mmCIF file of C-alpha atoms and ligand atoms in Angstrom:
data_model
loop_
_atom_site.group_PDB
_atom_site.id
_atom_site.type_symbol
_atom_site.label_atom_id
_atom_site.label_comp_id
_atom_site.label_asym_id
_atom_site.label_seq_id
_atom_site.Cartn_x
_atom_site.Cartn_y
_atom_site.Cartn_z
ATOM 1 C CA MET A 1 -9.818 -19.756 -3.729
ATOM 2 C CA GLY A 2 -7.670 -16.745 -2.980
ATOM 3 C CA VAL A 3 -10.623 -15.691 -0.938
ATOM 4 C CA LYS A 4 -8.789 -15.031 2.293
ATOM 5 C CA ALA A 5 -6.406 -12.478 0.790
ATOM 6 C CA LEU A 6 -9.308 -10.921 -1.089
ATOM 7 C CA GLN A 7 -11.418 -10.695 2.041
ATOM 8 C CA GLN A 8 -8.501 -9.127 3.885
ATOM 9 C CA LEU A 9 -8.159 -6.551 1.118
ATOM 10 C CA GLY A 10 -11.923 -6.050 0.996
ATOM 11 C CA VAL A 11 -12.218 -5.103 4.662
ATOM 12 C CA LEU A 12 -9.274 -2.699 4.732
ATOM 13 C CA PRO A 13 -10.670 0.827 5.003
ATOM 14 C CA GLY A 14 -10.069 3.022 1.935
ATOM 15 C CA MET A 15 -8.053 1.608 -0.994
ATOM 16 C CA LEU A 16 -11.038 2.013 -3.327
ATOM 17 C CA GLU A 17 -9.029 2.236 -6.524
ATOM 18 C CA ILE A 18 -7.028 -0.946 -5.989
ATOM 19 C CA LYS A 19 -10.169 -2.834 -4.980
ATOM 20 C CA LYS A 20 -11.808 -1.745 -8.240
ATOM 21 C CA GLN A 21 -8.801 -2.771 -10.377
ATOM 22 C CA VAL A 22 -8.541 -6.149 -8.670
ATOM 23 C CA GLU A 23 -12.241 -6.780 -9.295
ATOM 24 C CA GLN A 24 -11.809 -5.972 -13.012
ATOM 25 C CA ILE A 25 -8.821 -8.291 -13.373
ATOM 26 C CA ILE A 26 -10.627 -11.141 -11.618
ATOM 27 C CA GLN A 27 -13.759 -10.748 -13.747
ATOM 28 C CA PHE A 28 -11.668 -10.555 -16.919
ATOM 29 C CA HIS A 29 -9.980 -13.800 -15.905
ATOM 30 C CA ARG A 30 -13.327 -15.503 -15.190
ATOM 31 C CA VAL A 31 -14.873 -14.359 -18.456
ATOM 32 C CA SER A 32 -11.765 -15.408 -20.407
ATOM 33 C CA LYS A 33 -12.126 -18.922 -19.029
ATOM 34 C CA LEU A 34 -15.812 -18.994 -20.012
ATOM 35 C CA ARG A 35 -14.950 -17.709 -23.495
ATOM 36 C CA ALA A 36 -12.279 -20.400 -23.884
ATOM 37 C CA GLN A 37 -14.823 -23.068 -22.917
ATOM 38 C CA LYS A 38 -17.119 -21.807 -25.677
ATOM 39 C CA GLY A 39 -14.316 -21.838 -28.209
ATOM 40 C CA LEU A 40 -13.929 -18.040 -28.353
ATOM 41 C CA LYS A 41 -10.581 -16.291 -28.659
ATOM 42 C CA THR A 42 -8.982 -15.082 -25.415
ATOM 43 C CA GLN A 43 -6.252 -12.590 -24.656
ATOM 44 C CA SER A 44 -3.805 -12.515 -21.787
ATOM 45 C CA GLN A 45 -3.965 -9.468 -19.568
ATOM 46 C CA SER A 46 -1.036 -7.508 -18.293
ATOM 47 C CA LEU A 47 -0.893 -7.642 -14.505
ATOM 48 C CA HIS A 48 2.058 -5.337 -13.870
ATOM 49 C CA MET A 49 1.115 -2.293 -11.834
ATOM 50 C CA VAL A 50 2.451 1.018 -10.627
ATOM 51 C CA PHE A 51 1.357 2.089 -7.152
ATOM 52 C CA THR A 52 1.710 5.781 -6.376
ATOM 53 C CA GLY A 53 1.095 7.428 -3.035
ATOM 54 C CA SER A 54 2.608 8.924 0.124
ATOM 55 C CA PRO A 55 4.222 6.871 2.903
ATOM 56 C CA GLY A 56 1.908 4.619 4.886
ATOM 57 C CA THR A 57 -0.991 4.637 2.414
ATOM 58 C CA GLY A 58 -0.984 0.847 2.172
ATOM 59 C CA LYS A 59 0.983 0.205 -1.034
ATOM 60 C CA THR A 60 3.127 -2.646 0.320
ATOM 61 C CA THR A 61 0.182 -4.126 2.219
ATOM 62 C CA ALA A 62 -2.004 -4.104 -0.894
ATOM 63 C CA ALA A 63 0.802 -5.493 -3.102
ATOM 64 C CA ARG A 64 1.178 -8.540 -0.856
ATOM 65 C CA LEU A 65 -2.557 -9.245 -0.730
ATOM 66 C CA VAL A 66 -3.131 -8.738 -4.455
ATOM 67 C CA GLY A 67 -0.201 -11.028 -5.329
ATOM 68 C CA GLU A 68 -1.465 -13.704 -2.981
ATOM 69 C CA ALA A 69 -5.017 -13.520 -4.327
ATOM 70 C CA PHE A 70 -3.939 -13.635 -7.994
ATOM 71 C CA ALA A 71 -1.541 -16.516 -7.362
ATOM 72 C CA ILE A 72 -4.099 -18.647 -5.537
ATOM 73 C CA MET A 73 -6.786 -17.919 -8.112
ATOM 74 C CA GLY A 74 -4.452 -19.016 -10.886
ATOM 75 C CA ILE A 75 -4.359 -15.589 -12.533
ATOM 76 C CA LEU A 76 -0.614 -15.734 -11.931
ATOM 77 C CA LYS A 77 0.819 -19.025 -13.087
ATOM 78 C CA SER A 78 3.180 -20.854 -10.793
ATOM 79 C CA PRO A 79 6.019 -23.181 -11.840
ATOM 80 C CA GLN A 80 5.502 -25.212 -8.626
ATOM 81 C CA LYS A 81 2.327 -27.086 -7.909
ATOM 82 C CA GLY A 82 0.729 -27.336 -4.498
ATOM 83 C CA ASN A 83 0.491 -25.016 -1.564
ATOM 84 C CA SER A 84 3.995 -23.624 -1.463
ATOM 85 C CA LYS A 85 4.416 -20.107 -0.117
ATOM 86 C CA ILE A 86 3.592 -17.385 -2.612
ATOM 87 C CA PRO A 87 6.763 -15.410 -3.312
ATOM 88 C CA PHE A 88 6.923 -11.689 -2.633
ATOM 89 C CA ILE A 89 10.364 -10.513 -3.670
ATOM 90 C CA GLU A 90 11.431 -6.948 -3.024
ATOM 91 C CA ILE A 91 14.024 -5.188 -5.169
ATOM 92 C CA HIS A 92 15.707 -2.100 -3.803
ATOM 93 C CA HIS A 93 18.122 -0.009 -5.806
ATOM 94 C CA ALA A 94 20.775 -0.411 -3.124
ATOM 95 C CA ASP A 95 20.612 -4.226 -3.353
ATOM 96 C CA VAL A 96 21.709 -4.261 -6.960
ATOM 97 C CA THR A 97 23.884 -1.216 -7.488
ATOM 98 C CA SER A 98 26.646 -2.235 -5.125
ATOM 99 C CA LYS A 99 27.336 -5.045 -7.569
ATOM 100 C CA PHE A 100 29.820 -4.910 -10.459
ATOM 101 C CA VAL A 101 28.462 -4.148 -13.896
ATOM 102 C CA GLY A 102 26.901 -7.317 -15.282
ATOM 103 C CA ASP A 103 26.387 -8.716 -11.785
ATOM 104 C CA ALA A 104 23.511 -6.310 -11.261
ATOM 105 C CA GLU A 105 21.621 -7.827 -14.176
ATOM 106 C CA LYS A 106 22.331 -11.317 -12.854
ATOM 107 C CA ALA A 107 21.016 -10.270 -9.445
ATOM 108 C CA ILE A 108 17.800 -8.984 -11.033
ATOM 109 C CA LYS A 109 17.388 -12.220 -12.965
ATOM 110 C CA LYS A 110 17.820 -14.212 -9.783
ATOM 111 C CA LYS A 111 15.154 -12.144 -8.014
ATOM 112 C CA PHE A 112 12.688 -12.642 -10.872
ATOM 113 C CA ASN A 113 13.359 -16.368 -10.793
ATOM 114 C CA GLU A 114 12.666 -16.506 -7.072
ATOM 115 C CA ALA A 115 9.456 -14.557 -7.671
ATOM 116 C CA ARG A 116 7.930 -16.992 -10.200
ATOM 117 C CA GLY A 117 4.344 -17.589 -9.173
ATOM 118 C CA GLY A 118 4.246 -14.322 -7.206
ATOM 119 C CA VAL A 119 5.265 -10.681 -7.052
ATOM 120 C CA VAL A 120 8.380 -8.623 -7.685
ATOM 121 C CA PHE A 121 7.937 -5.443 -5.672
ATOM 122 C CA ILE A 122 10.180 -2.538 -6.668
ATOM 123 C CA ASP A 123 9.936 0.042 -3.908
ATOM 124 C CA GLU A 124 11.067 3.596 -4.697
ATOM 125 C CA ALA A 125 11.571 2.528 -8.281
ATOM 126 C CA TYR A 126 12.742 6.006 -9.337
ATOM 127 C CA ALA A 127 15.990 5.406 -7.428
ATOM 128 C CA PHE A 128 17.031 3.589 -10.608
ATOM 129 C CA ILE A 129 16.937 6.834 -12.550
ATOM 130 C CA ASP A 130 18.283 9.100 -9.813
ATOM 131 C CA GLY A 131 20.953 11.500 -11.096
ATOM 132 C CA ASP A 132 23.387 10.561 -8.328
ATOM 133 C CA SER A 133 23.701 6.937 -9.245
ATOM 134 C CA ASN A 134 25.653 5.191 -11.949
ATOM 135 C CA HIS A 135 23.553 5.868 -15.057
ATOM 136 C CA LYS A 136 24.947 3.301 -17.422
ATOM 137 C CA SER A 137 24.557 0.367 -15.093
ATOM 138 C CA ASP A 138 21.110 1.574 -13.965
ATOM 139 C CA ASP A 139 19.947 1.812 -17.574
ATOM 140 C CA LYS A 140 21.034 -1.774 -18.083
ATOM 141 C CA VAL A 141 19.251 -2.883 -14.959
ATOM 142 C CA VAL A 142 16.021 -1.167 -16.075
ATOM 143 C CA ALA A 143 16.388 -2.765 -19.519
ATOM 144 C CA ALA A 144 16.811 -6.164 -17.831
ATOM 145 C CA ILE A 145 13.682 -5.526 -15.752
ATOM 146 C CA VAL A 146 11.708 -4.650 -18.907
ATOM 147 C CA GLN A 147 12.874 -7.833 -20.597
ATOM 148 C CA LEU A 148 12.019 -10.042 -17.613
ATOM 149 C CA MET A 149 8.615 -8.388 -17.226
ATOM 150 C CA GLU A 150 7.892 -9.521 -20.749
ATOM 151 C CA ASP A 151 9.472 -13.000 -20.595
ATOM 152 C CA LEU A 152 7.871 -13.979 -17.289
ATOM 153 C CA ARG A 153 4.629 -12.000 -17.662
ATOM 154 C CA GLU A 154 2.426 -15.007 -16.969
ATOM 155 C CA GLU A 155 4.277 -15.977 -13.801
ATOM 156 C CA VAL A 156 5.554 -12.775 -12.253
ATOM 157 C CA MET A 157 3.575 -9.655 -11.470
ATOM 158 C CA VAL A 158 5.779 -6.591 -11.093
ATOM 159 C CA ILE A 159 4.555 -3.819 -8.819
ATOM 160 C CA ALA A 160 6.628 -0.625 -8.797
ATOM 161 C CA ALA A 161 5.834 1.804 -5.999
ATOM 162 C CA GLY A 162 6.696 5.388 -5.152
ATOM 163 C CA TYR A 163 5.533 9.011 -5.194
ATOM 164 C CA SER A 164 3.460 10.126 -8.199
ATOM 165 C CA ALA A 165 5.788 12.683 -9.774
ATOM 166 C CA GLU A 166 8.894 10.517 -9.563
ATOM 167 C CA MET A 167 7.061 7.464 -10.871
ATOM 168 C CA GLY A 168 6.124 9.427 -13.990
ATOM 169 C CA LYS A 169 9.819 10.106 -14.590
ATOM 170 C CA PHE A 170 10.672 6.459 -13.961
ATOM 171 C CA LEU A 171 8.127 5.287 -16.544
ATOM 172 C CA ASP A 172 9.546 7.719 -19.089
ATOM 173 C CA SER A 173 13.122 6.547 -18.486
ATOM 174 C CA ASN A 174 12.806 3.524 -20.765
ATOM 175 C CA PRO A 175 10.480 3.341 -23.776
ATOM 176 C CA GLY A 176 9.344 -0.158 -22.785
ATOM 177 C CA LEU A 177 8.249 0.666 -19.277
ATOM 178 C CA ARG A 178 5.072 2.709 -19.678
ATOM 179 C CA SER A 179 3.437 0.228 -22.033
ATOM 180 C CA ARG A 180 4.258 -2.695 -19.773
ATOM 181 C CA PHE A 181 2.926 -1.071 -16.641
ATOM 182 C CA SER A 182 -0.568 -0.728 -17.982
ATOM 183 C CA ASN A 183 -2.252 -0.277 -14.595
ATOM 184 C CA THR A 184 -1.497 2.692 -12.381
ATOM 185 C CA VAL A 185 -3.203 2.819 -9.018
ATOM 186 C CA HIS A 186 -3.032 5.859 -6.796
ATOM 187 C CA PHE A 187 -3.211 5.417 -3.043
ATOM 188 C CA PRO A 188 -4.540 8.719 -1.705
ATOM 189 C CA ASP A 189 -3.702 9.996 1.766
ATOM 190 C CA TYR A 190 -6.178 8.608 4.271
ATOM 191 C CA SER A 191 -8.874 10.889 5.600
ATOM 192 C CA VAL A 192 -9.196 11.204 9.375
ATOM 193 C CA PRO A 193 -12.388 9.060 9.458
ATOM 194 C CA ASP A 194 -10.539 6.379 7.425
ATOM 195 C CA MET A 195 -7.657 6.493 9.903
ATOM 196 C CA ILE A 196 -10.084 6.120 12.812
ATOM 197 C CA ARG A 197 -11.535 3.030 11.141
ATOM 198 C CA ILE A 198 -8.001 1.732 10.592
ATOM 199 C CA ALA A 199 -7.234 2.342 14.273
ATOM 200 C CA GLN A 200 -10.352 0.435 15.309
ATOM 201 C CA THR A 201 -9.315 -2.533 13.131
ATOM 202 C CA MET A 202 -5.749 -2.477 14.418
ATOM 203 C CA LEU A 203 -6.948 -2.374 18.035
ATOM 204 C CA SER A 204 -9.554 -5.084 17.701
ATOM 205 C CA ASP A 205 -6.945 -7.307 15.994
ATOM 206 C CA ARG A 206 -4.834 -6.864 19.114
ATOM 207 C CA ASP A 207 -7.754 -7.382 21.572
ATOM 208 C CA TYR A 208 -7.894 -3.770 22.733
ATOM 209 C CA ARG A 209 -11.005 -1.608 22.941
ATOM 210 C CA PRO A 210 -10.848 2.161 22.585
ATOM 211 C CA ASP A 211 -13.541 4.163 24.362
ATOM 212 C CA HIS A 212 -15.222 7.213 22.833
ATOM 213 C CA GLU A 213 -12.968 9.743 24.445
ATOM 214 C CA PHE A 214 -9.866 7.903 23.273
ATOM 215 C CA LEU A 215 -11.077 7.906 19.672
ATOM 216 C CA ASP A 216 -12.077 11.544 19.923
ATOM 217 C CA LEU A 217 -8.591 12.532 21.094
ATOM 218 C CA LEU A 218 -6.990 10.312 18.467
ATOM 219 C CA ALA A 219 -9.011 12.107 15.774
ATOM 220 C CA LYS A 220 -7.905 15.481 17.156
ATOM 221 C CA ARG A 221 -4.294 14.406 17.153
ATOM 222 C CA LEU A 222 -4.536 13.121 13.580
ATOM 223 C CA TRP A 223 -6.185 16.354 12.393
ATOM 224 C CA SER A 224 -3.313 18.358 13.811
ATOM 225 C CA GLU A 225 -0.553 16.067 12.520
ATOM 226 C CA LYS A 226 -1.772 15.060 9.079
ATOM 227 C CA ASP A 227 -0.486 18.110 7.217
ATOM 228 C CA LYS A 228 2.934 18.078 8.831
ATOM 229 C CA ASN A 229 6.057 16.875 7.077
ATOM 230 C CA GLY A 230 6.845 13.255 7.697
ATOM 231 C CA PHE A 231 3.257 12.254 8.431
ATOM 232 C CA GLY A 232 2.976 8.545 7.671
ATOM 233 C CA ASN A 233 -0.775 7.918 7.289
ATOM 234 C CA ALA A 234 -1.662 4.421 8.604
ATOM 235 C CA ARG A 235 1.922 3.937 9.832
ATOM 236 C CA THR A 236 1.577 7.010 12.059
ATOM 237 C CA VAL A 237 -1.722 5.599 13.338
ATOM 238 C CA ARG A 238 0.036 2.334 14.195
ATOM 239 C CA ASN A 239 2.849 4.167 15.990
ATOM 240 C CA ILE A 240 0.424 6.265 18.052
ATOM 241 C CA LEU A 241 -1.515 3.130 19.028
ATOM 242 C CA GLU A 242 1.649 1.300 20.028
ATOM 243 C CA GLN A 243 2.574 4.234 22.240
ATOM 244 C CA SER A 244 -0.949 4.210 23.723
ATOM 245 C CA ILE A 245 -0.763 0.496 24.464
ATOM 246 C CA ARG A 246 2.468 1.090 26.388
ATOM 247 C CA MET A 247 0.854 3.950 28.310
ATOM 248 C CA GLN A 248 -2.137 1.737 29.141
ATOM 249 C CA SER A 249 0.213 -0.969 30.473
ATOM 250 C CA VAL A 250 1.823 1.507 32.856
ATOM 251 C CA ARG A 251 -1.612 2.754 33.985
ATOM 252 C CA VAL A 252 -3.105 -0.727 34.415
ATOM 253 C CA SER A 253 -0.072 -1.987 36.323
ATOM 254 C CA GLN A 254 -1.089 0.395 39.127
ATOM 255 C CA ILE A 255 -4.455 -1.358 39.542
ATOM 256 C CA PRO A 256 -4.180 -4.158 42.177
ATOM 257 C CA SER A 257 -6.300 -6.820 40.392
ATOM 258 C CA PRO A 258 -7.134 -5.520 36.932
ATOM 259 C CA THR A 259 -10.285 -6.933 35.335
ATOM 260 C CA ARG A 260 -10.623 -8.082 31.748
ATOM 261 C CA GLU A 261 -12.189 -4.686 31.010
ATOM 262 C CA ASP A 262 -9.316 -2.821 32.672
ATOM 263 C CA LEU A 263 -6.884 -4.791 30.559
ATOM 264 C CA SER A 264 -8.790 -4.199 27.318
ATOM 265 C CA PHE A 265 -9.863 -0.568 27.372
ATOM 266 C CA LEU A 266 -7.874 2.383 26.112
ATOM 267 C CA THR A 267 -9.078 5.639 27.614
ATOM 268 C CA LYS A 268 -8.268 9.326 27.294
ATOM 269 C CA LEU A 269 -5.450 8.736 29.804
ATOM 270 C CA ASP A 270 -3.679 6.542 27.280
ATOM 271 C CA ILE A 271 -3.074 9.020 24.508
ATOM 272 C CA GLN A 272 -0.501 11.724 24.424
ATOM 273 C CA ILE A 273 -1.736 15.061 23.129
ATOM 274 C CA PRO A 274 0.731 17.941 23.227
ATOM 275 C CA GLU A 275 -1.409 20.680 24.853
ATOM 276 C CA GLN A 276 -0.569 23.473 22.398
ATOM 277 C CA GLU A 277 -1.370 21.269 19.450
ATOM 278 C CA ILE A 278 -5.017 20.538 20.098
ATOM 279 C CA LEU A 279 -7.068 22.257 17.459
ATOM 280 C CA SER A 280 -10.344 23.963 18.274
ATOM 281 C CA GLU A 281 -13.502 22.495 16.781
ATOM 282 C CA LYS A 282 -13.643 25.445 14.382
ATOM 283 C CA GLU A 283 -10.093 24.782 13.168
ATOM 284 C CA ILE A 284 -10.900 21.119 12.640
ATOM 285 C CA LEU A 285 -13.990 22.011 10.600
ATOM 286 C CA GLN A 286 -11.934 24.441 8.513
ATOM 287 C CA LYS A 287 -9.399 21.699 7.823
ATOM 288 C CA ALA A 288 -12.156 19.254 6.903
ATOM 289 C CA MET A 289 -13.586 21.805 4.419
ATOM 290 C CA GLN A 290 -10.137 22.343 2.914
ATOM 291 C CA GLN A 291 -9.745 18.610 2.554
ATOM 292 C CA ILE A 292 -13.087 18.252 0.791
ATOM 293 C CA GLN A 293 -12.223 21.091 -1.585
ATOM 294 C CA GLY A 294 -8.808 19.551 -2.252
ATOM 295 C CA ARG A 295 -10.346 16.185 -2.990
ATOM 296 C CA LEU A 296 -12.916 17.718 -5.353
ATOM 297 C CA PHE A 297 -10.086 19.475 -7.165
ATOM 298 C CA GLU A 298 -8.163 16.175 -7.421
ATOM 299 C CA LEU A 299 -11.196 14.411 -8.873
ATOM 300 C CA GLU A 300 -11.759 17.162 -11.414
ATOM 301 C CA LEU A 301 -8.102 17.058 -12.393
ATOM 302 C CA LYS A 302 -8.307 13.310 -12.736
ATOM 303 C CA GLU A 303 -11.251 13.614 -15.107
ATOM 304 C CA LEU A 304 -9.283 16.097 -17.183
ATOM 305 C CA THR A 305 -6.126 13.988 -17.338
ATOM 306 C CA ALA A 306 -7.885 10.617 -17.446
ATOM 307 C CA GLY A 307 -5.435 7.855 -18.261
ATOM 308 C CA LYS A 308 -2.286 9.924 -17.850
ATOM 309 C CA LEU A 309 -0.007 9.680 -14.828
HETATM 310 N N1 ATP B 401 -6.255 0.396 4.939
HETATM 311 C C1 ATP B 401 -5.487 -0.055 5.947
HETATM 312 N N2 ATP B 401 -6.051 -0.712 6.981
HETATM 313 C C2 ATP B 401 -5.301 -1.178 8.001
HETATM 314 N N3 ATP B 401 -3.975 -1.028 8.110
HETATM 315 C C3 ATP B 401 -3.354 -0.375 7.111
HETATM 316 C C4 ATP B 401 -4.075 0.133 5.983
HETATM 317 N N4 ATP B 401 -3.189 0.759 5.152
HETATM 318 C C5 ATP B 401 -1.991 0.624 5.728
HETATM 319 N N5 ATP B 401 -2.082 -0.063 6.906
HETATM 320 C C6 ATP B 401 -0.979 -0.366 7.826
HETATM 321 O O1 ATP B 401 -0.125 0.772 7.865
HETATM 322 C C7 ATP B 401 1.242 0.404 7.870
HETATM 323 C C8 ATP B 401 1.940 1.014 6.654
HETATM 324 O O2 ATP B 401 1.376 0.452 5.452
HETATM 325 P P1 ATP B 401 2.283 0.077 4.184
HETATM 326 O O3 ATP B 401 3.617 -0.376 4.639
HETATM 327 O O4 ATP B 401 1.484 -0.844 3.333
HETATM 328 O O5 ATP B 401 2.374 1.504 3.498
HETATM 329 P P2 ATP B 401 3.228 1.965 2.214
HETATM 330 O O6 ATP B 401 2.309 2.753 1.354
HETATM 331 O O7 ATP B 401 3.886 0.770 1.612
HETATM 332 O O8 ATP B 401 4.300 2.935 2.854
HETATM 333 P P3 ATP B 401 5.777 3.363 2.284
HETATM 334 O O9 ATP B 401 5.543 4.238 1.085
HETATM 335 O O10 ATP B 401 6.378 4.130 3.405
HETATM 336 O O11 ATP B 401 6.498 2.092 1.956
HETATM 337 C C9 ATP B 401 1.248 -1.115 7.883
HETATM 338 O O12 ATP B 401 1.375 -1.510 9.226
HETATM 339 C C10 ATP B 401 -0.104 -1.502 7.346
HETATM 340 O O13 ATP B 401 -0.524 -2.732 7.866
HETATM 341 MG MG1 MG B 402 5.901 0.269 1.383
#
């Protein structure tokens, strides 16, 4: 039960932290049921989560899969019985702030109702505390969210996503928020090897096969782009691959009777590499070393600030 979504999450490259949290929640649920059978006391667990991380690190993807798995396994209770679709309801600041005062809270309530048995996903949650917006009404909306998180905690899992620093400010904006979002999961930027694995999965899902040279050039391109502004991790990988698939179509259309192989393979001719941007092997190694040092630093910092966002 819930196995498909869990398997999908399990095979996604990276995402170690969320996989670990999901495992803990599932085991807690299993053990609680066993304890109940033996007449021992049980406690409910808070499922609400904060996901932090840069664009394209898989937050929305993971939120959908986790919600689906928890709903099917019965960790999230559903008001409807049977195999109805598991709700995944997104709340954006813009959806609710255009409303008149009072209507915004009603809109939030409606969204939570629709989400019963599934997930409320609040993307860029810190928009609710942004200085530019209408403070009073935003405070009320956040208060309504806190209340609904509590009232519907067995049926609705709230996942709030955004960048780390801003999410810290969001959690501090209302005294009820931090204690209700007991799980914070960070989605780190993908490493180049992770992104190559992601590319391989994306291509095999679409029945394409990259050859060695293609993957080598893709890795070079990712090394040179990953530190630039606007880099979108797995989303950038997807965009590059979509461009490559179009280039392959143009190339293959020149072949009189293309074979199955011709139609499947992506080669070095199918990836655009701006000449001046190719890094030398030495530069790539230097970047890899920097990345390892950065990651070590992050891990040390995490040990020091364990538990704090
Ligand atoms: N580990 C992964 N394996 C395969 N595909 C992935 C993985 N992570 C992300 N993707 C893909 O990358 C794209 C972007 O992912 P997603 O939308 O989940 O990122 P996000 O963190 O929500 O980004 P944003 O902060 O911009 O909303 C999607 O097409 C998703 O399927
Ligand atoms: Mg997203």
